[in-house]
Amino acid sequence: MTTPPTVVDVVAPSSRPPSSTAAPVEVLQHSLEWHVSHFRVRPRRTRSSSSSSSGSGKGTAPLSKTILQDLAGRTVSGELTAILGPSGAGKTTLLECISLRNRNFDGCVQYDGQAPQGRFFTLSAFVHQEEMLYGFLTPREHLTFHAIARMSGGGGGWCGGGGATDDGKDSGNSSQARISQDKMARRVEEVIREVKLEKCADTLIGGSDPVFAIKGISGGERKRLTIATELLLTPEVIFLDEPNTGLDSVMSESVSVYKSKGREGGKEGREGKGMTERV
């Protein structure tokens, strides 16, 4: 029988000793709670199982298989929650259920005590284990592409502004687009500095793709770039699926730089980030 995954609160806000010199920073607290009663999958029918089931009825394959059962947990802003378990225990499946990327389960998920609405998907980010990067782009070009695709839109999208120029005067659509592009460019540079990709920002990503096989940035830089892609929208909750897999201790430490910053609550006046990580 497969051992179920275990949810562990690695760092809680109350465990940090108060600083006597730092000024008090007001951090908006958010909470994410979940209870997955059951998650079942239907096994694939193979030729051998079909032949055995067509006999006298003995050895009939079950209609469904339970992957997750009675798993509950809670995480709050400024807290890093890790999901631990052996291979095949259902860690990725649980993470997908918690983030509502997979809704084929019995149970409930609540954000701030209420059922998540459509806005939850813009407030949360999911960093997949598999890297989805184009080797012929640089990290700056990659982030700029995602910023244009995900942050632009009617009324400035993420940038907001309501069509006001830098001098406070109202403007037309062309000025809105210009300001939006300026803010997106600044946000891209902020994210590059946050994940410390300045030295390789203009280096080709590269990779082992047979169409475009070229040596590019390192494995740790690729992981940080994958995380940076989801940080463009300043999410309140970040779900990471094995961010340190395949990295040595030095690269794993570099990837953990942002995770430690996220637990500290970010900048003044910004909502603290909650993180759920599959280890």
Coordinates of C-alpha atoms in Angstrom, one line a residue:
M1 CA 0.0 0.0 0.0
T2 CA 1.4 3.4 -1.0
T3 CA 2.2 5.8 1.9
P4 CA 0.0 8.9 1.6
P5 CA 1.8 12.3 1.3
T6 CA 2.4 14.3 4.4
V7 CA 1.8 18.1 4.7
V8 CA 4.4 19.9 6.9
D9 CA 4.5 23.5 7.9
V10 CA 8.2 24.3 7.5
V11 CA 8.2 27.9 8.7
A12 CA 5.4 29.8 10.5
P13 CA 5.2 33.6 10.9
S14 CA 5.0 33.2 14.7
S15 CA 8.3 31.3 14.8
R16 CA 10.3 34.2 13.7
P17 CA 11.8 36.2 16.5
P18 CA 10.7 39.9 16.5
S19 CA 13.3 42.4 15.4
S20 CA 14.0 45.2 17.8
T21 CA 15.4 47.5 15.1
A22 CA 13.0 46.9 12.2
A23 CA 9.9 49.1 11.9
P24 CA 6.6 47.2 12.1
V25 CA 5.3 46.3 8.7
E26 CA 1.6 45.7 8.2
V27 CA 1.1 42.4 6.2
L28 CA -2.3 41.4 4.9
Q29 CA -2.9 37.8 6.1
H30 CA -4.6 35.3 3.7
S31 CA -5.4 31.7 4.4
L32 CA -5.8 28.7 2.2
E33 CA -7.6 25.6 3.6
W34 CA -8.3 22.3 1.9
H35 CA -9.9 18.9 2.6
V36 CA -9.6 16.3 -0.1
S37 CA -12.0 13.5 0.8
H38 CA -11.4 11.2 -2.2
F39 CA -9.6 11.4 -5.5
R40 CA -10.1 8.4 -7.7
V41 CA -8.9 7.4 -11.2
R42 CA -10.1 4.8 -13.5
P43 CA -7.4 2.3 -14.4
R44 CA -6.6 1.8 -18.0
R45 CA -8.0 -1.4 -19.5
T46 CA -5.3 -3.5 -21.0
R47 CA -5.6 -6.5 -23.3
S48 CA -4.8 -8.9 -20.5
S49 CA -7.4 -7.4 -18.1
S50 CA -10.0 -7.4 -20.9
S51 CA -9.4 -11.1 -21.6
S52 CA -9.6 -12.0 -17.9
S53 CA -12.7 -10.0 -17.3
S54 CA -14.5 -11.7 -20.2
G55 CA -14.1 -15.1 -18.5
S56 CA -15.9 -16.4 -15.5
G57 CA -15.7 -13.0 -13.7
K58 CA -12.7 -13.8 -11.6
G59 CA -9.9 -11.2 -11.5
T60 CA -12.1 -8.4 -12.8
A61 CA -10.2 -5.1 -12.6
P62 CA -11.7 -2.5 -10.2
L63 CA -13.8 0.3 -11.7
S64 CA -11.7 3.0 -9.9
K65 CA -8.6 3.3 -7.8
T66 CA -8.3 5.7 -4.8
I67 CA -5.2 7.9 -5.0
L68 CA -6.0 10.4 -2.2
Q69 CA -8.2 10.0 0.8
D70 CA -9.0 12.2 3.8
L71 CA -6.2 14.8 3.4
A72 CA -6.6 18.2 5.0
G73 CA -4.4 21.2 5.7
R74 CA -4.1 24.9 6.0
T75 CA -1.5 27.5 5.1
V76 CA -1.4 31.3 5.7
S77 CA 0.6 34.2 4.3
G78 CA 4.3 34.2 5.1
E79 CA 4.3 30.4 5.6
L80 CA 6.1 27.7 3.6
T81 CA 4.1 24.4 3.6
A82 CA 5.8 21.3 2.2
I83 CA 4.2 18.2 0.9
L84 CA 6.4 15.2 1.7
G85 CA 6.1 11.6 0.6
P86 CA 7.7 8.8 -1.4
S87 CA 7.5 8.4 -5.2
G88 CA 4.0 7.6 -6.4
A89 CA 2.3 8.8 -3.1
G90 CA 0.2 11.4 -5.0
K91 CA 2.1 14.6 -4.1
T92 CA 1.6 16.2 -7.5
T93 CA -2.0 15.1 -7.6
L94 CA -2.7 16.7 -4.2
L95 CA -0.9 19.9 -5.2
E96 CA -3.1 20.1 -8.3
C97 CA -6.2 19.6 -6.2
I98 CA -5.2 22.2 -3.7
S99 CA -4.5 24.7 -6.5
L100 CA -7.8 23.7 -8.3
R101 CA -5.8 22.9 -11.4
N102 CA -7.5 19.5 -11.1
R103 CA -11.1 19.6 -9.8
N104 CA -12.0 15.9 -10.2
F105 CA -12.0 15.2 -6.5
D106 CA -14.4 15.0 -3.6
G107 CA -13.8 17.7 -1.0
C108 CA -13.5 21.5 -0.7
V109 CA -10.9 24.3 -1.0
Q110 CA -11.4 27.6 0.8
Y111 CA -9.5 30.9 0.3
D112 CA -9.9 33.3 3.2
G113 CA -12.8 31.2 4.4
Q114 CA -14.8 31.3 1.2
A115 CA -15.0 29.2 -1.9
P116 CA -12.4 30.4 -4.5
Q117 CA -13.8 32.5 -7.3
G118 CA -12.4 33.1 -10.7
R119 CA -10.0 35.8 -9.2
F120 CA -8.2 33.0 -7.3
F121 CA -6.5 31.9 -10.5
T122 CA -5.0 35.4 -11.0
L123 CA -3.9 35.6 -7.4
S124 CA -2.2 32.2 -7.4
A125 CA 0.7 30.8 -9.5
F126 CA 1.6 27.2 -10.3
V127 CA 5.3 26.4 -11.1
H128 CA 5.3 23.1 -12.9
Q129 CA 8.1 20.5 -12.5
E130 CA 8.6 20.4 -16.2
E131 CA 10.3 23.5 -17.6
M132 CA 8.5 25.1 -20.5
L133 CA 11.1 27.4 -22.0
Y134 CA 12.1 28.3 -25.5
G135 CA 15.8 27.9 -26.0
F136 CA 16.1 30.5 -28.8
L137 CA 15.0 33.3 -26.4
T138 CA 17.0 35.1 -23.6
P139 CA 15.5 35.3 -20.1
R140 CA 14.7 38.9 -20.6
E141 CA 12.9 38.2 -23.9
H142 CA 11.1 35.2 -22.3
L143 CA 9.8 37.3 -19.4
T144 CA 8.8 40.2 -21.8
F145 CA 6.8 37.8 -23.9
H146 CA 4.9 36.5 -20.9
A147 CA 4.4 40.1 -19.6
I148 CA 2.8 41.1 -22.9
A149 CA 0.7 38.0 -23.1
R150 CA -0.5 38.0 -19.5
M151 CA -0.3 41.5 -18.2
S152 CA -1.6 43.6 -21.1
G153 CA -5.3 44.0 -21.9
G154 CA -8.2 46.3 -21.7
G155 CA -7.6 49.3 -19.4
G156 CA -4.0 48.3 -18.9
G157 CA -4.7 44.9 -17.3
W158 CA -2.3 44.4 -14.3
C159 CA -0.9 47.9 -14.8
G160 CA -4.2 49.7 -14.2
G161 CA -3.7 53.5 -14.2
G162 CA -7.1 54.3 -15.8
G163 CA -5.4 56.1 -18.7
A164 CA -3.5 58.7 -16.6
T165 CA -0.1 59.8 -17.7
D166 CA 2.9 60.4 -15.5
D167 CA 1.9 64.1 -15.1
G168 CA -1.6 63.1 -13.9
K169 CA -3.5 64.1 -17.0
D170 CA -6.0 61.8 -18.7
S171 CA -4.9 60.4 -22.0
G172 CA -6.2 58.3 -24.9
N173 CA -5.7 54.7 -25.8
S174 CA -2.2 55.3 -27.3
S175 CA -0.9 56.7 -24.1
Q176 CA -2.4 53.9 -22.1
A177 CA -0.6 51.4 -24.3
R178 CA 2.7 53.3 -23.9
I179 CA 2.4 53.6 -20.1
S180 CA 1.4 49.9 -19.9
Q181 CA 4.5 48.9 -21.9
D182 CA 6.7 51.0 -19.6
K183 CA 5.3 49.5 -16.5
M184 CA 5.6 46.0 -17.9
A185 CA 9.2 46.6 -18.8
R186 CA 9.9 47.8 -15.2
R187 CA 8.2 44.8 -13.8
V188 CA 10.3 42.5 -15.9
E189 CA 13.5 44.2 -14.6
E190 CA 12.2 43.9 -11.0
V191 CA 11.6 40.2 -11.3
I192 CA 15.0 39.6 -12.9
R193 CA 16.6 41.3 -9.9
E194 CA 14.4 39.4 -7.4
V195 CA 15.5 36.0 -8.7
K196 CA 19.1 37.2 -9.4
L197 CA 19.2 36.6 -13.1
E198 CA 21.0 39.9 -14.0
K199 CA 24.2 38.1 -15.2
C200 CA 22.4 35.9 -17.7
A201 CA 19.4 38.1 -18.6
D202 CA 20.7 38.4 -22.2
T203 CA 22.1 34.9 -22.6
L204 CA 20.2 32.4 -24.7
I205 CA 18.2 29.9 -22.6
G206 CA 19.4 27.0 -24.8
G207 CA 18.7 23.4 -24.0
S208 CA 18.7 19.9 -25.5
D209 CA 15.9 20.5 -27.9
P210 CA 16.8 18.7 -31.2
V211 CA 15.5 21.7 -33.2
F212 CA 17.6 24.2 -31.3
A213 CA 20.3 22.4 -29.3
I214 CA 22.7 24.9 -27.8
K215 CA 24.4 25.4 -24.5
G216 CA 22.7 28.1 -22.6
I217 CA 22.0 29.1 -19.0
S218 CA 22.6 26.6 -16.1
G219 CA 20.0 24.3 -14.5
G220 CA 19.6 26.6 -11.4
E221 CA 19.1 29.6 -13.6
R222 CA 16.4 27.7 -15.7
K223 CA 14.6 26.9 -12.4
R224 CA 14.7 30.5 -11.3
L225 CA 13.5 31.7 -14.7
T226 CA 10.5 29.3 -14.4
I227 CA 9.7 30.7 -11.0
A228 CA 10.2 34.3 -12.3
T229 CA 7.7 33.7 -15.1
E230 CA 4.9 33.2 -12.4
L231 CA 6.1 36.1 -10.3
L232 CA 5.2 38.7 -13.0
L233 CA 1.7 39.1 -11.6
T234 CA 2.8 39.3 -8.0
P235 CA 0.7 36.2 -6.9
E236 CA -0.4 35.9 -3.3
V237 CA -0.1 32.1 -3.3
I238 CA 2.6 30.1 -5.1
F239 CA 2.5 26.4 -5.7
L240 CA 5.8 24.8 -6.6
D241 CA 6.1 21.2 -7.9
E242 CA 9.6 19.9 -7.0
P243 CA 11.6 23.1 -7.7
N244 CA 14.9 21.6 -6.5
T245 CA 14.7 18.2 -8.3
G246 CA 17.8 17.4 -10.4
L247 CA 19.9 20.2 -8.8
D248 CA 22.9 20.0 -6.7
S249 CA 23.1 21.7 -3.2
V250 CA 24.5 24.9 -4.6
M251 CA 21.8 25.3 -7.3
S252 CA 19.1 24.3 -4.8
E253 CA 20.3 27.0 -2.5
S254 CA 20.1 29.6 -5.2
V255 CA 16.5 28.5 -6.0
S256 CA 15.6 28.8 -2.3
V257 CA 16.6 32.4 -2.3
Y258 CA 13.2 33.6 -3.5
K259 CA 11.3 31.1 -1.3
S260 CA 12.9 32.6 1.8
K261 CA 12.1 36.1 0.6
G262 CA 8.5 35.1 0.0
R263 CA 8.1 33.9 3.6
E264 CA 9.2 37.3 4.8
G265 CA 6.1 38.9 3.3
G266 CA 7.6 40.8 0.4
K267 CA 7.7 44.6 0.3
E268 CA 6.1 47.0 2.7
G269 CA 2.3 47.3 2.1
R270 CA 2.2 44.2 0.0
E271 CA 0.3 41.1 0.9
G272 CA 2.5 38.4 2.3
K273 CA 3.0 35.3 0.1
G274 CA 2.0 31.8 1.0
M275 CA 3.9 28.9 -0.6
T276 CA 2.9 25.3 -1.0
E277 CA 5.8 23.1 -2.2
R278 CA 6.0 19.5 -3.3
V279 CA 9.3 18.0 -2.2

